[in-house]
PDB file of C-alpha atoms (C1' of nucleotides) in Angstrom:
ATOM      1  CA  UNK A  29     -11.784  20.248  18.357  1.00 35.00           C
ATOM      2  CA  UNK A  30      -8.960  19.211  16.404  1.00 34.00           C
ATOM      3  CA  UNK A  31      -8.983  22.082  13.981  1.00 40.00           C
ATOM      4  CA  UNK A  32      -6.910  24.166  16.524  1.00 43.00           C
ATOM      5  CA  UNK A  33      -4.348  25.895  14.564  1.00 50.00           C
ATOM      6  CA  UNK A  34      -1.059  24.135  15.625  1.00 57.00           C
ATOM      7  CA  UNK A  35       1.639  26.249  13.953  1.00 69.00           C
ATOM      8  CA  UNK A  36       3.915  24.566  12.015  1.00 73.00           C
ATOM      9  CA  UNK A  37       5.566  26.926   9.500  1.00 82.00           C
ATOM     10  CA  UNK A  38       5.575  30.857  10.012  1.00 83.00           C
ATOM     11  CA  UNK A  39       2.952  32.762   9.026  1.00 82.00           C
ATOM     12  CA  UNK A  40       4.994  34.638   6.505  1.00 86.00           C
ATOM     13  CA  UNK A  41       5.323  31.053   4.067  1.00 86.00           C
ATOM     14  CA  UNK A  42       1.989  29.967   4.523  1.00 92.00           C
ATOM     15  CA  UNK A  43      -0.763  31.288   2.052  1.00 94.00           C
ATOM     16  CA  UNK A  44      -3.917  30.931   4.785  1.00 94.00           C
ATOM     17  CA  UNK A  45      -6.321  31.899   1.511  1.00 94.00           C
ATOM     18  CA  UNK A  46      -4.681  29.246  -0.840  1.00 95.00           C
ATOM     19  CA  UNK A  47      -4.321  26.460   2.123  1.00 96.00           C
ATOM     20  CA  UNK A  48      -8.658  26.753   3.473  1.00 96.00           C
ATOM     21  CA  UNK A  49      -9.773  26.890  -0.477  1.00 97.00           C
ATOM     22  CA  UNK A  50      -7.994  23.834  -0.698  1.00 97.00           C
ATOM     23  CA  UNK A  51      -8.991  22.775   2.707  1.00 97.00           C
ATOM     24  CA  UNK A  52     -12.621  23.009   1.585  1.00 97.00           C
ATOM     25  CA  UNK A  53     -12.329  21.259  -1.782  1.00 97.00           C
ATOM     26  CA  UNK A  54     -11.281  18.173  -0.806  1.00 97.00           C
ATOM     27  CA  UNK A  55     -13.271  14.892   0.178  1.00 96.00           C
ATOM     28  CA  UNK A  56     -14.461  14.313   3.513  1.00 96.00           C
ATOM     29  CA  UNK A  57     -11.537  12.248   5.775  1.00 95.00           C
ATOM     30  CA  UNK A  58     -13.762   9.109   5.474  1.00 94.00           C
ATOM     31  CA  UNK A  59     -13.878   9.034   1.717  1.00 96.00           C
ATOM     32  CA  UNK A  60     -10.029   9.815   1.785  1.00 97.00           C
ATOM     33  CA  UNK A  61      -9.378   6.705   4.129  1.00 97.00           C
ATOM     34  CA  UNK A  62     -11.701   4.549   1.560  1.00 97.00           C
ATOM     35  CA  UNK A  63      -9.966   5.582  -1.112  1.00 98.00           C
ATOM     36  CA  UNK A  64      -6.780   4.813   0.051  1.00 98.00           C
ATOM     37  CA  UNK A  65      -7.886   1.245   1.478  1.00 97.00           C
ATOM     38  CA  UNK A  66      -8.799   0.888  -2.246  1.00 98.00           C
ATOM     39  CA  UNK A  67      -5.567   1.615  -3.294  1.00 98.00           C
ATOM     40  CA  UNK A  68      -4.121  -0.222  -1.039  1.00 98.00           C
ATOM     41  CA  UNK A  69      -5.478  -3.499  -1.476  1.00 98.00           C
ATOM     42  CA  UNK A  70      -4.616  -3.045  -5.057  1.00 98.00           C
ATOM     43  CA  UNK A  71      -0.481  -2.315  -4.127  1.00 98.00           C
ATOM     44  CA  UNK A  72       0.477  -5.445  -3.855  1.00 98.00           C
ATOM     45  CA  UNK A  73       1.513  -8.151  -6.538  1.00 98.00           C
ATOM     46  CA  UNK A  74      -0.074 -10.912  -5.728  1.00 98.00           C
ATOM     47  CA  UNK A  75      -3.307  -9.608  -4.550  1.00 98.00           C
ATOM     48  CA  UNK A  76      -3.299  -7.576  -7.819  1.00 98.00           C
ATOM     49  CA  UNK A  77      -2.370 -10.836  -9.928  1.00 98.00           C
ATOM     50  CA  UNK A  78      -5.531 -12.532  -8.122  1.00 98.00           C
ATOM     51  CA  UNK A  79      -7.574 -10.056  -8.840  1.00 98.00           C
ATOM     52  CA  UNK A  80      -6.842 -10.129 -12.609  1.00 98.00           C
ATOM     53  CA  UNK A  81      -6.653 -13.106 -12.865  1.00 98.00           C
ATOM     54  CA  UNK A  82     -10.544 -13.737 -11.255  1.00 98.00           C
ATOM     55  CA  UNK A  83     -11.604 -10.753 -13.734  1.00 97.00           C
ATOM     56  CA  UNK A  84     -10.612 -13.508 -16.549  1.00 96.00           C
ATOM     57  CA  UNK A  85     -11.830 -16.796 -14.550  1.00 97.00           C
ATOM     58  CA  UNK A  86     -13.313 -18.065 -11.965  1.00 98.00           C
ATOM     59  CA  UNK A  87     -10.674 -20.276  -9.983  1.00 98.00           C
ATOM     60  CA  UNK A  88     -10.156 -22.275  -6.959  1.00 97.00           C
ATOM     61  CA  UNK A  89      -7.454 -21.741  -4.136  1.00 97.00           C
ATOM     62  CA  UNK A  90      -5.202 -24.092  -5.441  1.00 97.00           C
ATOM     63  CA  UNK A  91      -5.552 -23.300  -9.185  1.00 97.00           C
ATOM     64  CA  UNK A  92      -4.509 -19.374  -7.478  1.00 97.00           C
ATOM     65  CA  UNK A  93      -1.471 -21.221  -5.682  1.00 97.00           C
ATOM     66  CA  UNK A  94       0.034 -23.049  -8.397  1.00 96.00           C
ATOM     67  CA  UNK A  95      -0.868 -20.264 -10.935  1.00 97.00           C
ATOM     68  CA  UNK A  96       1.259 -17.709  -8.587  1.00 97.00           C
ATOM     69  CA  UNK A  97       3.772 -20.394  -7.257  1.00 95.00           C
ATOM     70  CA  UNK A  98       2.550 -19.432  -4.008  1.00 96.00           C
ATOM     71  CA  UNK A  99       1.238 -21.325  -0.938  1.00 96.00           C
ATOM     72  CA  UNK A 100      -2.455 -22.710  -0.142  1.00 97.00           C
ATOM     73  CA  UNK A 101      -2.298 -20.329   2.834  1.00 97.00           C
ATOM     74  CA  UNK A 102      -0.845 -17.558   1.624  1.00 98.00           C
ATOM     75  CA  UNK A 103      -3.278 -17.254  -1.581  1.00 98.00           C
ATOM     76  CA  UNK A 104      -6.272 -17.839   1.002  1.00 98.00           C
ATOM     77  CA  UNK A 105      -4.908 -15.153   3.529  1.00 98.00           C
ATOM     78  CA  UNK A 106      -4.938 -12.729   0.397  1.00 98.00           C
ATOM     79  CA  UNK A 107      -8.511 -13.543  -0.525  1.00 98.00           C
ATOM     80  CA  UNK A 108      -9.716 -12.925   2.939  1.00 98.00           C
ATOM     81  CA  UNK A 109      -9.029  -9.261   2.551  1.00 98.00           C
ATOM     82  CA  UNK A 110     -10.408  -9.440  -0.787  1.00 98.00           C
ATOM     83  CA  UNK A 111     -13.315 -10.671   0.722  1.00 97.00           C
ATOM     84  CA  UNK A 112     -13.385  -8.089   3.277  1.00 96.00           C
ATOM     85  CA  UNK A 113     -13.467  -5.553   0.686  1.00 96.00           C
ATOM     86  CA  UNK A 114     -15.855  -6.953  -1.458  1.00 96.00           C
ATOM     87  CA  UNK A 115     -14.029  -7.183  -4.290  1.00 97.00           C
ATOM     88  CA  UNK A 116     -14.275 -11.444  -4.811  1.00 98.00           C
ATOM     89  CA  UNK A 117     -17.296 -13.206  -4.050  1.00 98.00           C
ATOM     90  CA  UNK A 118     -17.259 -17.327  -3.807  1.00 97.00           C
ATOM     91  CA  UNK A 119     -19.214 -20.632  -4.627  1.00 96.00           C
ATOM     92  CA  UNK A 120     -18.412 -23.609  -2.688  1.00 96.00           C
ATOM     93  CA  UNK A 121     -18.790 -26.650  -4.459  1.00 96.00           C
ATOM     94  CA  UNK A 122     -18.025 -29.649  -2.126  1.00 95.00           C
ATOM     95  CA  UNK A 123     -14.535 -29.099  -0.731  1.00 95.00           C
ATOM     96  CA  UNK A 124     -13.390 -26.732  -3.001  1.00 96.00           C
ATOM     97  CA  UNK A 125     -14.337 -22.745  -2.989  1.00 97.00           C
ATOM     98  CA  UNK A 126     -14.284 -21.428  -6.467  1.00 98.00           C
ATOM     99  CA  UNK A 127     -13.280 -17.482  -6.534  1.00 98.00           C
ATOM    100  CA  UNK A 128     -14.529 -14.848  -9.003  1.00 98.00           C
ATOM    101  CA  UNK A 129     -14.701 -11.195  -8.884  1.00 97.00           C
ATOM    102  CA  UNK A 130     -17.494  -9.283  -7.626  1.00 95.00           C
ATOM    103  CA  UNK A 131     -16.605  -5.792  -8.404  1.00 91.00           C
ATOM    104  CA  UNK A 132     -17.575  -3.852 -11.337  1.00 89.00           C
ATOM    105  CA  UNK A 133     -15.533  -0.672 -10.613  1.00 94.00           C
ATOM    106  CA  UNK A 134     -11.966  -2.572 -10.154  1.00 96.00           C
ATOM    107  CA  UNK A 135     -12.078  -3.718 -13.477  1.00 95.00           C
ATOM    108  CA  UNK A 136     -12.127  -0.277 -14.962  1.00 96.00           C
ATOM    109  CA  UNK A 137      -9.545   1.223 -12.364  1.00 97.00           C
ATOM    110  CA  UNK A 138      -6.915  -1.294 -12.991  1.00 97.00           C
ATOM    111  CA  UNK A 139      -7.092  -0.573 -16.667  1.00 96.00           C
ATOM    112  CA  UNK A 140      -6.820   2.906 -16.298  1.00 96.00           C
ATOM    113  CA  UNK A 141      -3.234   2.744 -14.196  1.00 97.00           C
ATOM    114  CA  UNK A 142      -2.327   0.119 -16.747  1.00 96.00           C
ATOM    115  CA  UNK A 143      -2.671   3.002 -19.649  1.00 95.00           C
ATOM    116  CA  UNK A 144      -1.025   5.215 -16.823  1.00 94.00           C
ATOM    117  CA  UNK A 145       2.076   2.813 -16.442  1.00 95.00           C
ATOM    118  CA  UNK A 146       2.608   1.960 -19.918  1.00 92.00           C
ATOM    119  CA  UNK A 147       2.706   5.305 -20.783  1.00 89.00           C
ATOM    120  CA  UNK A 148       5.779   5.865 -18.590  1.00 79.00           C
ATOM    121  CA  UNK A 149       8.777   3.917 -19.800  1.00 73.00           C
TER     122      UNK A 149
ATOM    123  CA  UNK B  25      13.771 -21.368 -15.772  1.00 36.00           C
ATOM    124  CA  UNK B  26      11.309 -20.112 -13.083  1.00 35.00           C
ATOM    125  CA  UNK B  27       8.833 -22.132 -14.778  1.00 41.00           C
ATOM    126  CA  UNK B  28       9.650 -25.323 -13.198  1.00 45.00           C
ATOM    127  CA  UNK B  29       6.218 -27.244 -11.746  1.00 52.00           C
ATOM    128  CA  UNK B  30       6.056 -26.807  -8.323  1.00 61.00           C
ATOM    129  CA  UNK B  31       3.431 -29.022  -7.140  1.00 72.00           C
ATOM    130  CA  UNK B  32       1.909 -27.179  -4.739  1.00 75.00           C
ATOM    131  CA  UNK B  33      -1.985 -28.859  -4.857  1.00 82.00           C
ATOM    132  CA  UNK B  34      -3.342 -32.270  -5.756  1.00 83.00           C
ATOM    133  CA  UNK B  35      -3.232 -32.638  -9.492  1.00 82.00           C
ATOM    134  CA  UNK B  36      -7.204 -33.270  -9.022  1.00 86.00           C
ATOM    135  CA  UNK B  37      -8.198 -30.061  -7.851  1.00 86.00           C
ATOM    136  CA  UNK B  38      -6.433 -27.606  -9.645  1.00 92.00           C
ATOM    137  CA  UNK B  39      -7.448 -27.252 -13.424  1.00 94.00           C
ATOM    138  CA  UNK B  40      -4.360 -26.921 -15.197  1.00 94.00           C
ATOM    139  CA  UNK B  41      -6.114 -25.677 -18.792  1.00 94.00           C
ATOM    140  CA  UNK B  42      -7.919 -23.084 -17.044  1.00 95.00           C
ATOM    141  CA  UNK B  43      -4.066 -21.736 -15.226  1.00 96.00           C
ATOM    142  CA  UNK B  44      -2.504 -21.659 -18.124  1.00 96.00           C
ATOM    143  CA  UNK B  45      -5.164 -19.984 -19.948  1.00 97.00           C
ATOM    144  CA  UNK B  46      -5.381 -16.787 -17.553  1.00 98.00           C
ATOM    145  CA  UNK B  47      -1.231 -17.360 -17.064  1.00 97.00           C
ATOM    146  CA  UNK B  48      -1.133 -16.348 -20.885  1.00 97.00           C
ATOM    147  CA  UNK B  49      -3.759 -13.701 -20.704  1.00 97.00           C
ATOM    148  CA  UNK B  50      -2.331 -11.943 -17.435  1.00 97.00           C
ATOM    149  CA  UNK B  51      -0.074  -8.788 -18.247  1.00 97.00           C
ATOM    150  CA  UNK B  52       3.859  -9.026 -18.243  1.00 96.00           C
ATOM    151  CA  UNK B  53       5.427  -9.512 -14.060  1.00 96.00           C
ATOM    152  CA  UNK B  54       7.017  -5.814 -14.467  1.00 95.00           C
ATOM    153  CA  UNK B  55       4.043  -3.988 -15.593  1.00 97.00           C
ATOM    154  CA  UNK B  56       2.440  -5.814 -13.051  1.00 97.00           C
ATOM    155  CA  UNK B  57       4.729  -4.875 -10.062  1.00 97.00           C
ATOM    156  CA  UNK B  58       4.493  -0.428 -11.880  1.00 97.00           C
ATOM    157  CA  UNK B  59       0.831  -0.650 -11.350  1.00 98.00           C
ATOM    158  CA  UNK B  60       1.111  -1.832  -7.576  1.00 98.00           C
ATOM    159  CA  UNK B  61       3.415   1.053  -7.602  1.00 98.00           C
ATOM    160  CA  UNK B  62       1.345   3.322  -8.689  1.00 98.00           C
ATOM    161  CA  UNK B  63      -1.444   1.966  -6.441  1.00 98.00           C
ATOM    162  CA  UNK B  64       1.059   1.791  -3.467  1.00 98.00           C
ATOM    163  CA  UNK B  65       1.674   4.872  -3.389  1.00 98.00           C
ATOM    164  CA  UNK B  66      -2.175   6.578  -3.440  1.00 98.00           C
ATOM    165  CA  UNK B  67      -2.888   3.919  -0.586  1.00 98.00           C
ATOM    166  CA  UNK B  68      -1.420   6.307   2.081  1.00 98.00           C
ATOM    167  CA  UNK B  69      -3.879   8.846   3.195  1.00 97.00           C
ATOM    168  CA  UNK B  70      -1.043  11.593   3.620  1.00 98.00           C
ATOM    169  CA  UNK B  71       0.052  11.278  -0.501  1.00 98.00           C
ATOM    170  CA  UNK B  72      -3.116  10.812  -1.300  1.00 98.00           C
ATOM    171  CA  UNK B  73      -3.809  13.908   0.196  1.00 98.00           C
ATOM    172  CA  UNK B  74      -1.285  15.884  -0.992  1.00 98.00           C
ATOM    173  CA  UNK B  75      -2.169  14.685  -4.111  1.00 98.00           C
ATOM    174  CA  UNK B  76      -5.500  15.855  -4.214  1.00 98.00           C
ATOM    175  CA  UNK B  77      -4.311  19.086  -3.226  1.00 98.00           C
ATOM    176  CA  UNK B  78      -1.709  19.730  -5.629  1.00 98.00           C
ATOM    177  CA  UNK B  79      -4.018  18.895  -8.318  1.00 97.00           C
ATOM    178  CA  UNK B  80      -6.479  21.639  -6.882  1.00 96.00           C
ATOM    179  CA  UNK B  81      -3.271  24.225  -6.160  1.00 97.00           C
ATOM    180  CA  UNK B  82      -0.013  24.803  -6.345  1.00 97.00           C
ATOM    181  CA  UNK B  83       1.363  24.796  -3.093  1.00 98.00           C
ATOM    182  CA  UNK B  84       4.744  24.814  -0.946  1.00 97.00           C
ATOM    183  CA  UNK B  85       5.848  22.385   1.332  1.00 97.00           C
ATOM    184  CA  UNK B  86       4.591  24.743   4.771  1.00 96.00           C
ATOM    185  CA  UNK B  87       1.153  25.039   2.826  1.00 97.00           C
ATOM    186  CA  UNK B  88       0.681  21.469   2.709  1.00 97.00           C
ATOM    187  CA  UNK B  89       2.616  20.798   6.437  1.00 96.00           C
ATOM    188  CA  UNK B  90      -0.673  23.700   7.736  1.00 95.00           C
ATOM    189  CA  UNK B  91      -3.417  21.912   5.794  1.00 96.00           C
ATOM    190  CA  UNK B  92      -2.309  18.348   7.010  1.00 96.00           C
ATOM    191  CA  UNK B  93      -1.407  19.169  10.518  1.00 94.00           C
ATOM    192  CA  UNK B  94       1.922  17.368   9.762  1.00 95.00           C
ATOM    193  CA  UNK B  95       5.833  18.397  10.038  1.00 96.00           C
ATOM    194  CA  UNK B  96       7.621  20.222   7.805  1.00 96.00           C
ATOM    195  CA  UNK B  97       9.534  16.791   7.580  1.00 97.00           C
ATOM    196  CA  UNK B  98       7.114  13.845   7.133  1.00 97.00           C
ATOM    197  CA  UNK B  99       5.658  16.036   3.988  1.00 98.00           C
ATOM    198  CA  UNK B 100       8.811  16.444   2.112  1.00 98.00           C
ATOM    199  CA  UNK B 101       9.598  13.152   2.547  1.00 98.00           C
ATOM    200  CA  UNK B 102       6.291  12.006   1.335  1.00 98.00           C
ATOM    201  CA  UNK B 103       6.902  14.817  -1.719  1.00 98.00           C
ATOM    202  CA  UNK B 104      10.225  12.885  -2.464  1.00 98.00           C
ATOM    203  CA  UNK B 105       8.218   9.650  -3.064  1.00 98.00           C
ATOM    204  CA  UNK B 106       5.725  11.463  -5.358  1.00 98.00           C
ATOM    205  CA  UNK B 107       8.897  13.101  -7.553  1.00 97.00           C
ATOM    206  CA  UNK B 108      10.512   9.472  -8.059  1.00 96.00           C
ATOM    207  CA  UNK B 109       7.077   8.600  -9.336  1.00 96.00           C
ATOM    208  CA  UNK B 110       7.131  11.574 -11.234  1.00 96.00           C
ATOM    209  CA  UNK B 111       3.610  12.119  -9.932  1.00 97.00           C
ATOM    210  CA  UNK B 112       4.155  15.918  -8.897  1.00 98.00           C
ATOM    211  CA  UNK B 113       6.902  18.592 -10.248  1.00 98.00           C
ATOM    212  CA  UNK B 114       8.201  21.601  -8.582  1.00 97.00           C
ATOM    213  CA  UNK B 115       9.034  25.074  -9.032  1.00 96.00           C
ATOM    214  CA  UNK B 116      11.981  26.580  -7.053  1.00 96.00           C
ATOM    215  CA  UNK B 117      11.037  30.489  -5.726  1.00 96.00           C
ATOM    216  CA  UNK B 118      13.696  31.510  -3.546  1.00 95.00           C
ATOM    217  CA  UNK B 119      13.642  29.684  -0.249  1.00 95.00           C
ATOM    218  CA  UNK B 120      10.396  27.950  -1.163  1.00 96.00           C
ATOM    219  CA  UNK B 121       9.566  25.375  -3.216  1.00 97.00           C
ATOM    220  CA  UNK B 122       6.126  25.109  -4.924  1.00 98.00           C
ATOM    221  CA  UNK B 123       4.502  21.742  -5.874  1.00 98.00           C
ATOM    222  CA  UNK B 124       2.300  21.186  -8.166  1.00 98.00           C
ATOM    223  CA  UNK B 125       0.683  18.169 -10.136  1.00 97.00           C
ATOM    224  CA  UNK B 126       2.712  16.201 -12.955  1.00 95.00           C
ATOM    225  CA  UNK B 127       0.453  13.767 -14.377  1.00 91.00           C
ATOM    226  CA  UNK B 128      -2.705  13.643 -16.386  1.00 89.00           C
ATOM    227  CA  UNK B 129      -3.603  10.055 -15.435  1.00 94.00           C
ATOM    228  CA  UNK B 130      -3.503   9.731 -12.067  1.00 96.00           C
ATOM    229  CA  UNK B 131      -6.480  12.356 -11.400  1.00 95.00           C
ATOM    230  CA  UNK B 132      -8.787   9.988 -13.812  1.00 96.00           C
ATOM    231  CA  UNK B 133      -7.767   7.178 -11.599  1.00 97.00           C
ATOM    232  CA  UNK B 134      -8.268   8.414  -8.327  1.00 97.00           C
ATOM    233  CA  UNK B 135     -12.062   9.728  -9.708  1.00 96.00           C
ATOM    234  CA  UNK B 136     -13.105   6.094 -10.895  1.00 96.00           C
ATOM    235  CA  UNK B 137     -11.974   5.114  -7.020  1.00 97.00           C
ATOM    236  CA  UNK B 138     -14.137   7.969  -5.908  1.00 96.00           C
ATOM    237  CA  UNK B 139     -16.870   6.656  -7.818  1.00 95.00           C
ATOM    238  CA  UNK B 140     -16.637   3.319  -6.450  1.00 94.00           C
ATOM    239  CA  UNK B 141     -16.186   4.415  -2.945  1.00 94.00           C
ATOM    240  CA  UNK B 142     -18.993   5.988  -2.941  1.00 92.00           C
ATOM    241  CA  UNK B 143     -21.044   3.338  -4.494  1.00 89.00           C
ATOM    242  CA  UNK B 144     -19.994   1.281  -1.312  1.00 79.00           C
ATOM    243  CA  UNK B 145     -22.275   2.707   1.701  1.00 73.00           C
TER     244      UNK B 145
ATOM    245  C1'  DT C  23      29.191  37.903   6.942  1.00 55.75           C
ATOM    246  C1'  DA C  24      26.052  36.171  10.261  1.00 55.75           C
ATOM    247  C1'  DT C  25      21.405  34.904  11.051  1.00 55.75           C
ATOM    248  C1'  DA C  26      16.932  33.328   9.992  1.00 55.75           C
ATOM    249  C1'  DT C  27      14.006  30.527   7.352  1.00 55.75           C
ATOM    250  C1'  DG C  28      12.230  26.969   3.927  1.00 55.75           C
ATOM    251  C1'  DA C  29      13.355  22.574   2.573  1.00 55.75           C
ATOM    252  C1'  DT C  30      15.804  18.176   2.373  1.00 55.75           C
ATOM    253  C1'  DT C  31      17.933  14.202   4.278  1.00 55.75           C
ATOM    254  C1'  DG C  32      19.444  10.177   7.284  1.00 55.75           C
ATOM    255  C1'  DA C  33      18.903   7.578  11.343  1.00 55.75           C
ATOM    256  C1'  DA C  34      15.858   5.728  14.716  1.00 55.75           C
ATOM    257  C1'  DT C  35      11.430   3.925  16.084  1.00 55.75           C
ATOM    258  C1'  DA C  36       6.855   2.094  16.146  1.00 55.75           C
ATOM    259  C1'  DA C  37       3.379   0.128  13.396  1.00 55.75           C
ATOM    260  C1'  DT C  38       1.936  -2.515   9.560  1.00 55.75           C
ATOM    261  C1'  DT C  39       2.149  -6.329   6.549  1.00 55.75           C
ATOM    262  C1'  DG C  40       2.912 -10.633   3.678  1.00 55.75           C
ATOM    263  C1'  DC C  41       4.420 -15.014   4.200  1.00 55.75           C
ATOM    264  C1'  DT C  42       5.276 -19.573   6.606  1.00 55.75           C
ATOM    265  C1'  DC C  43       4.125 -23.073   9.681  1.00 55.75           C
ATOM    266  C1'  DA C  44       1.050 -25.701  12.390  1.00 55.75           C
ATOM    267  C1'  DA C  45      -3.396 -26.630  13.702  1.00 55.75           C
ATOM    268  C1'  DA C  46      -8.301 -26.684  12.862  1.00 55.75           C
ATOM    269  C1'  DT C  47     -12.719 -26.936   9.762  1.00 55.75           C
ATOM    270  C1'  DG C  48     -15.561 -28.896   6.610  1.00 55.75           C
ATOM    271  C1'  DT C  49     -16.480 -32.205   3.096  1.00 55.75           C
ATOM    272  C1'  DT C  50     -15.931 -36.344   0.454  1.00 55.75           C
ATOM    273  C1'  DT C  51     -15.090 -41.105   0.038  1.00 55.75           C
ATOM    274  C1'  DG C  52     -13.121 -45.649   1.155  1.00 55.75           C
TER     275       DG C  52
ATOM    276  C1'  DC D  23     -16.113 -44.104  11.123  1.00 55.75           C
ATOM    277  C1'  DA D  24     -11.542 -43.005   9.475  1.00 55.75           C
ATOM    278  C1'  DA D  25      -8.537 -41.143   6.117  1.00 55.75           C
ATOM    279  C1'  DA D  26      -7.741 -37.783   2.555  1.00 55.75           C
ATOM    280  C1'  DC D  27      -8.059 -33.364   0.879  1.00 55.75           C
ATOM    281  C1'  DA D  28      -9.408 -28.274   0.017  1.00 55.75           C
ATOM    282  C1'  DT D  29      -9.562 -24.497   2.661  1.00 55.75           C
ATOM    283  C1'  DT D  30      -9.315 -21.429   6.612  1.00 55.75           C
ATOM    284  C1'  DT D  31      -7.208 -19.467  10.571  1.00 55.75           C
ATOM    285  C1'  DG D  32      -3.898 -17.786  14.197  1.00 55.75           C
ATOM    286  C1'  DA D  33       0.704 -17.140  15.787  1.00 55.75           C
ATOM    287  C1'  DG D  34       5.268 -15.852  14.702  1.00 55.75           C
ATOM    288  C1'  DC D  35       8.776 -13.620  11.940  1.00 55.75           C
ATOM    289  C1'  DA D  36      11.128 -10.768   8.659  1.00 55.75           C
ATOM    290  C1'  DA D  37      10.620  -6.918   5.777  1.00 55.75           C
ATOM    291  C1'  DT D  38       8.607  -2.580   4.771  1.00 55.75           C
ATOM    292  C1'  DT D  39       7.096   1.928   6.027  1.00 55.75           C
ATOM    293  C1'  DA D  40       5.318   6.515   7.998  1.00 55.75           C
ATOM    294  C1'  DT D  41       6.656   9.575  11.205  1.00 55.75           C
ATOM    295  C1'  DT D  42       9.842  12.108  14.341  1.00 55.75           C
ATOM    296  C1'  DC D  43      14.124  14.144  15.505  1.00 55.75           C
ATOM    297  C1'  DA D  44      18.417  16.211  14.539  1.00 55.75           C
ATOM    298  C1'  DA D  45      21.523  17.747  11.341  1.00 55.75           C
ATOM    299  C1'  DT D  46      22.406  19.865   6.943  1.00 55.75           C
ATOM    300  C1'  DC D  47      21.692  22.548   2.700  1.00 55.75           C
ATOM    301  C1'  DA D  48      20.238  26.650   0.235  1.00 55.75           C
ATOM    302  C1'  DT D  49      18.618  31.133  -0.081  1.00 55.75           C
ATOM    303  C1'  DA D  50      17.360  35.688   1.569  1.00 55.75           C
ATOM    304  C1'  DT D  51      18.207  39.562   4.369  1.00 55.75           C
ATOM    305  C1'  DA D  52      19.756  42.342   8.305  1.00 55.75           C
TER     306       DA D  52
END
DNA sequence: TATATGATTGAATAATTGCTCAAATGTTTG
DNA sequence: CAAACATTTGAGCAATTATTCAATCATATA
């Protein structure tokens, strides 16, 4: 019920044929939103730093928050959502929670945008 | 002069060899902060839509407002984004302008996501 | 030339987000 | 048990951002 045509541009621009063979082609909404959540955890520097840097070791909170110059809190806020995506899992070992990644895929996707980026001077 | 210890954690806990051993290994700061670009900007469903799109079609701006359900407006500006990326490229036809995909990488990339996303159930 | 139309742009707004600060948890150890 | 410490968590705040609205630009055509 939301695929009510809602007209937006007049009929003259708008190539109906082009626009519902594209319609059809693409991913399902929910695999759109995943993908983009994927993405998105990924746009920002210093989740991006932990997560490279957990692909190379497995580290503690505060060996994150001196190797970023950043807080306790805000490394362990980060890691929550990392968490929540699956992308770390942890080991506790007494007091301290020792971080390593838990994602195959990530791995390979960050190394393909680095070949992207490099590429782009 | 931005390396200047901050202590941050107890020099007990956090493993100083270890930090400096994935500080040297981590990629340069600026090709850090281009890929969270890059990643930034496919972690909004409507780019990552058009995206997807243009690299199925060419389209114009109304095609993609119809297939989105979105203004005229918030897709241009979202096109304007993907051109200072240099992610898409256009073609100037008289009053309309048609879009199109300008870069070989970024379909790779957003396939390994696909992958992964749908690895994740 | 005046009008209509496709597209762009800038300002305004609401929502999201990353960090800090303070407090709380959990664990070790004195 | 109390103090110390690694970590987590929630509230608050500043910055960013996606969309809308209105105005403008550019081109076609009547």
């Amino acid at each position: 019920m939301n695929k009510a045509k809602i007209k937006i541009c007049s009929e003259t621009a708008v190539d109906h044929q082009k626009v519902r063979k594209v319609a059809q082609s693409l991913p399902p909404e929910n695999e759109i939103v995943s993908l983009t959540e994927t993405f998105k955890i990924l746009g920002d520097p210093t989740r991006l730093k932990i997560v490279l840097a957990l692909a190379r070791e497995e580290l503690c909170v505060c060996d994150l928050a001196t190797l970023f110059s950043l807080s306790v809190s805000a490394i362990s806020h980060q890691l929550r959502l990392l968490r929540g995506m699956k992308l770390v899992k942890y080991r506790k070992v007494g007091k301290m929670v020792y971080y390593s990644l838990d994602d195959e895929h990530i791995g390979g996707i960050i190394q393909l945008a680095h070949i992207h980026v490099r590429e782009i001077p």
